[in-house]
Tab-separated table of C-alpha atoms in Angstrom:
chain	number	residue	atom	x	y	z
S	29	UNK	CA	111.096	109.062	173.431
S	30	UNK	CA	109.454	111.143	176.199
S	31	UNK	CA	111.306	109.102	178.815
S	32	UNK	CA	114.395	111.106	178.220
S	33	UNK	CA	114.106	114.943	178.599
S	34	UNK	CA	116.495	117.762	178.305
S	35	UNK	CA	116.280	121.393	179.476
S	36	UNK	CA	116.476	123.928	178.206
S	37	UNK	CA	115.463	123.048	174.595
S	38	UNK	CA	116.955	126.185	173.206
S	39	UNK	CA	119.509	128.666	174.629
S	40	UNK	CA	121.327	131.693	173.580
S	41	UNK	CA	124.204	132.917	175.506
S	42	UNK	CA	127.204	135.094	175.444
S	43	UNK	CA	130.983	134.229	175.389
S	44	UNK	CA	132.380	133.504	178.776
S	45	UNK	CA	129.104	132.786	180.493
S	46	UNK	CA	128.667	129.499	182.433
S	47	UNK	CA	125.929	127.290	181.054
S	48	UNK	CA	124.319	124.047	182.277
S	49	UNK	CA	122.397	121.657	180.284
S	50	UNK	CA	120.202	119.150	182.083
S	51	UNK	CA	119.070	115.560	181.147
S	52	UNK	CA	116.558	113.576	183.017
S	53	UNK	CA	115.313	110.025	182.307
S	54	UNK	CA	112.534	107.851	183.750
S	55	UNK	CA	113.723	104.730	181.900
S	56	UNK	CA	115.592	103.395	184.911
S	57	UNK	CA	118.817	103.068	182.779
S	58	UNK	CA	122.113	103.190	184.406
S	59	UNK	CA	124.213	104.537	181.738
S	60	UNK	CA	124.060	108.118	180.317
S	61	UNK	CA	125.830	110.050	177.536
S	62	UNK	CA	126.242	113.605	176.280
S	63	UNK	CA	126.994	114.214	172.627
S	64	UNK	CA	127.265	117.227	170.470
S	65	UNK	CA	126.107	117.403	166.849
S	66	UNK	CA	127.523	119.648	164.161
S	67	UNK	CA	126.774	119.502	160.385
S	68	UNK	CA	128.900	117.207	158.547
S	69	UNK	CA	130.616	115.839	161.829
S	70	UNK	CA	127.947	113.424	163.063
S	71	UNK	CA	127.546	112.964	166.827
S	72	UNK	CA	130.648	113.095	168.928
S	73	UNK	CA	130.705	111.804	172.450
S	74	UNK	CA	131.641	114.449	175.167
S	75	UNK	CA	131.291	112.417	178.408
S	76	UNK	CA	129.680	109.189	179.591
S	77	UNK	CA	128.672	107.799	182.972
S	78	UNK	CA	128.153	104.112	183.685
S	79	UNK	CA	126.571	104.792	187.132
S	80	UNK	CA	126.536	107.676	189.672
S	81	UNK	CA	130.151	107.231	190.742
S	82	UNK	CA	131.671	106.584	187.346
S	83	UNK	CA	132.366	109.502	184.773
S	84	UNK	CA	134.390	109.030	181.737
S	85	UNK	CA	135.736	111.487	179.119
S	86	UNK	CA	134.684	111.068	175.623
S	87	UNK	CA	136.150	112.194	172.250
S	88	UNK	CA	135.886	115.952	172.807
S	89	UNK	CA	135.715	116.708	176.502
S	90	UNK	CA	137.995	119.713	176.558
S	91	UNK	CA	135.821	122.820	177.823
S	92	UNK	CA	133.044	120.654	179.302
S	93	UNK	CA	132.273	119.214	182.619
S	94	UNK	CA	129.552	116.904	183.758
S	95	UNK	CA	127.814	115.800	187.151
S	96	UNK	CA	125.750	112.757	187.612
S	97	UNK	CA	123.584	113.955	190.517
S	98	UNK	CA	121.514	110.737	190.549
S	99	UNK	CA	120.916	107.633	188.502
S	100	UNK	CA	118.236	109.605	186.554
S	101	UNK	CA	120.098	112.939	186.197
S	102	UNK	CA	123.251	113.829	184.074
S	103	UNK	CA	124.125	117.597	183.663
S	104	UNK	CA	126.710	119.021	181.169
S	105	UNK	CA	128.344	122.340	182.014
S	106	UNK	CA	130.253	124.815	179.886
S	107	UNK	CA	132.428	126.718	182.393
S	108	UNK	CA	133.109	129.577	180.026
S	109	UNK	CA	131.223	129.236	176.805
S	110	UNK	CA	132.967	130.106	173.464
S	111	UNK	CA	131.368	130.431	169.998
S	112	UNK	CA	132.733	127.248	168.608
S	113	UNK	CA	130.592	125.346	171.378
S	114	UNK	CA	127.547	126.544	169.273
S	115	UNK	CA	125.883	123.180	168.519
S	116	UNK	CA	123.043	120.686	169.075
S	117	UNK	CA	123.587	118.702	172.150
S	118	UNK	CA	121.968	115.432	172.946
S	119	UNK	CA	121.829	113.267	175.992
S	120	UNK	CA	121.358	109.552	175.674
S	121	UNK	CA	120.678	106.558	178.010
S	122	UNK	CA	121.304	102.830	177.829
S	123	UNK	CA	120.577	99.830	180.016
S	124	UNK	CA	123.458	97.366	180.675
S	125	UNK	CA	121.184	95.157	182.834
S	126	UNK	CA	119.125	94.038	179.791
S	127	UNK	CA	122.103	92.724	177.863
S	128	UNK	CA	121.536	95.568	175.417
S	129	UNK	CA	124.341	97.707	176.594
S	130	UNK	CA	124.907	99.473	173.328
S	131	UNK	CA	121.311	100.325	172.381
S	132	UNK	CA	121.132	104.150	173.142
S	133	UNK	CA	117.881	106.182	173.568
S	134	UNK	CA	118.233	109.889	172.800
S	135	UNK	CA	116.636	112.915	174.456
S	136	UNK	CA	115.202	115.682	172.202
S	137	UNK	CA	118.259	117.849	172.035
S	138	UNK	CA	119.244	121.271	173.248
S	139	UNK	CA	120.186	123.884	170.645
S	140	UNK	CA	122.924	126.119	172.115
S	141	UNK	CA	124.085	129.251	170.500
S	142	UNK	CA	127.121	131.151	171.920
S	143	UNK	CA	127.488	134.647	170.642
P	182	UNK	CA	141.108	105.081	168.886
P	183	UNK	CA	138.138	104.020	166.680
P	184	UNK	CA	137.427	105.981	163.605
P	185	UNK	CA	134.238	105.568	161.511
P	186	UNK	CA	134.026	106.834	157.880
P	187	UNK	CA	130.596	107.049	156.221
P	188	UNK	CA	129.769	107.546	152.577
P	189	UNK	CA	128.047	109.159	150.797
P	190	UNK	CA	127.392	112.322	152.743
P	191	UNK	CA	124.264	112.962	150.690
P	192	UNK	CA	122.072	110.415	148.583
P	193	UNK	CA	119.071	111.247	146.419
P	194	UNK	CA	116.907	108.367	145.003
P	195	UNK	CA	113.474	107.957	143.391
P	196	UNK	CA	110.676	106.498	145.312
P	197	UNK	CA	110.728	102.855	144.960
P	198	UNK	CA	114.551	102.607	144.183
P	199	UNK	CA	117.041	101.005	146.678
P	200	UNK	CA	119.590	103.011	148.744
P	201	UNK	CA	122.765	101.895	150.078
P	202	UNK	CA	124.975	103.639	152.713
P	203	UNK	CA	128.471	102.499	153.470
P	204	UNK	CA	130.719	102.687	156.579
P	205	UNK	CA	134.187	101.593	157.479
P	206	UNK	CA	135.778	101.331	160.790
P	207	UNK	CA	139.306	101.198	161.918
P	208	UNK	CA	139.418	99.091	165.151
P	209	UNK	CA	139.161	95.319	164.501
P	210	UNK	CA	138.053	94.827	168.050
P	211	UNK	CA	134.859	96.629	167.323
P	212	UNK	CA	131.844	94.156	167.459
P	213	UNK	CA	128.573	96.129	167.490
P	214	UNK	CA	127.366	98.218	164.712
P	215	UNK	CA	124.114	100.156	165.039
P	216	UNK	CA	122.321	102.407	162.569
P	217	UNK	CA	120.355	105.478	163.656
P	218	UNK	CA	117.802	107.498	161.667
P	219	UNK	CA	117.367	111.222	162.528
P	220	UNK	CA	114.344	112.820	160.829
P	221	UNK	CA	114.526	116.623	160.445
P	222	UNK	CA	114.349	118.437	163.854
P	223	UNK	CA	114.029	115.067	165.715
P	224	UNK	CA	116.301	112.887	167.881
P	225	UNK	CA	118.332	110.004	166.441
P	226	UNK	CA	116.504	106.598	166.820
P	227	UNK	CA	117.922	103.135	166.398
P	228	UNK	CA	116.511	101.318	163.331
P	229	UNK	CA	118.724	98.306	163.109
P	230	UNK	CA	121.783	96.894	164.457
P	231	UNK	CA	124.266	93.978	164.015
P	232	UNK	CA	126.806	92.249	166.014
P	233	UNK	CA	130.051	90.819	164.709
P	234	UNK	CA	128.954	87.171	164.971
P	235	UNK	CA	126.564	87.509	162.036
P	236	UNK	CA	127.086	88.762	158.455
P	237	UNK	CA	123.720	90.131	157.636
P	238	UNK	CA	120.496	91.064	159.447
P	239	UNK	CA	117.059	92.148	157.963
P	240	UNK	CA	114.023	93.934	159.140
P	241	UNK	CA	111.286	94.401	156.576
P	242	UNK	CA	112.742	96.834	153.919
P	243	UNK	CA	115.865	97.383	155.920
P	244	UNK	CA	119.014	95.209	156.018
P	245	UNK	CA	122.517	95.599	157.390
P	246	UNK	CA	125.567	93.685	156.087
P	247	UNK	CA	128.901	93.260	157.825
P	248	UNK	CA	132.285	92.352	156.307
P	249	UNK	CA	134.596	91.877	159.134
P	250	UNK	CA	137.679	91.088	157.087
P	251	UNK	CA	137.293	94.348	155.217
P	252	UNK	CA	136.074	96.247	158.135
P	253	UNK	CA	133.045	97.746	156.565
P	254	UNK	CA	129.284	97.431	157.003
P	255	UNK	CA	126.412	98.753	154.980
P	256	UNK	CA	122.767	99.796	155.286
P	257	UNK	CA	120.344	98.850	152.558
P	258	UNK	CA	116.940	100.193	152.174
P	259	UNK	CA	114.580	98.629	149.535
P	260	UNK	CA	111.496	100.008	147.992
P	261	UNK	CA	112.349	103.521	149.373
P	262	UNK	CA	109.421	105.811	150.412
P	263	UNK	CA	109.298	109.561	150.970
P	264	UNK	CA	109.222	108.919	154.743
P	265	UNK	CA	112.579	107.191	154.586
P	266	UNK	CA	114.052	110.778	153.826
P	267	UNK	CA	116.308	111.495	156.802
P	268	UNK	CA	119.891	111.697	157.962
P	269	UNK	CA	121.235	108.248	158.719
P	270	UNK	CA	124.257	107.530	161.044
P	271	UNK	CA	126.280	104.467	161.379
P	272	UNK	CA	128.204	103.730	164.557
P	273	UNK	CA	130.719	101.207	166.106
P	274	UNK	CA	131.385	99.964	169.528
P	275	UNK	CA	133.385	97.463	171.446
P	276	UNK	CA	131.405	95.619	174.201
P	277	UNK	CA	134.219	96.041	176.706
P	278	UNK	CA	133.539	99.858	176.374
P	279	UNK	CA	130.140	99.394	177.597
P	280	UNK	CA	128.156	101.343	174.950
P	281	UNK	CA	130.673	103.856	173.960
P	282	UNK	CA	129.604	104.551	170.291
P	283	UNK	CA	131.761	106.148	167.806
P	284	UNK	CA	129.527	107.635	165.058
P	285	UNK	CA	130.084	108.110	161.367
P	286	UNK	CA	129.373	111.713	159.849
P	287	UNK	CA	126.032	111.038	158.639
P	288	UNK	CA	124.256	110.470	155.219
P	289	UNK	CA	121.392	112.787	154.246
P	290	UNK	CA	118.959	110.655	152.206
P	291	UNK	CA	116.321	112.173	150.152
P	292	UNK	CA	113.673	110.096	148.513
P	293	UNK	CA	111.843	111.942	145.805
P	294	UNK	CA	108.194	110.974	144.929
């Protein structure tokens, strides 16, 4: 779905570095989510945001922070990256106003490697 | 909190056969159960979903069944085709959590020609 974009698509970094992953959407959705995907573990929710002023922790928020700069932008930061944060990261959006709150649309993913 | 278990982790079928993937959930308050398909190197995409007020939903070759009493739901794919090969994820959510989905671990389906 080209309406949800993520940058960068791939990133290699070193332990201790600060990293920011960005997500933008042109779908006009109010809700945004960050997940990480690891083999055999499925998709795990890191943070989610219902609107610009609403940020919530997910299942695995330790070591991560987020910023909802605008309705269309939701950034994920790793303040001090560590190797076990190596994963594929997905942003997703949903629109509560249509009565389909739970239908989520995913971005293309960011593959992050921490050495 | 909610926990979703998905089985099997891998599934191999011959083209034309049926495939069934099963999920169980722990929170009886969950009332929305979507299934996502992720092709290799691609993003997950919703293929079908069901809400707790119905027991079965079909969309062409795909169907989902829900047993609220037993707290499990299943994905059924009939007449499988090679393009059905992908990783499938189930998930569960409560409406009052506004779309917070808890995913299963995924099933890698391989359809052999």
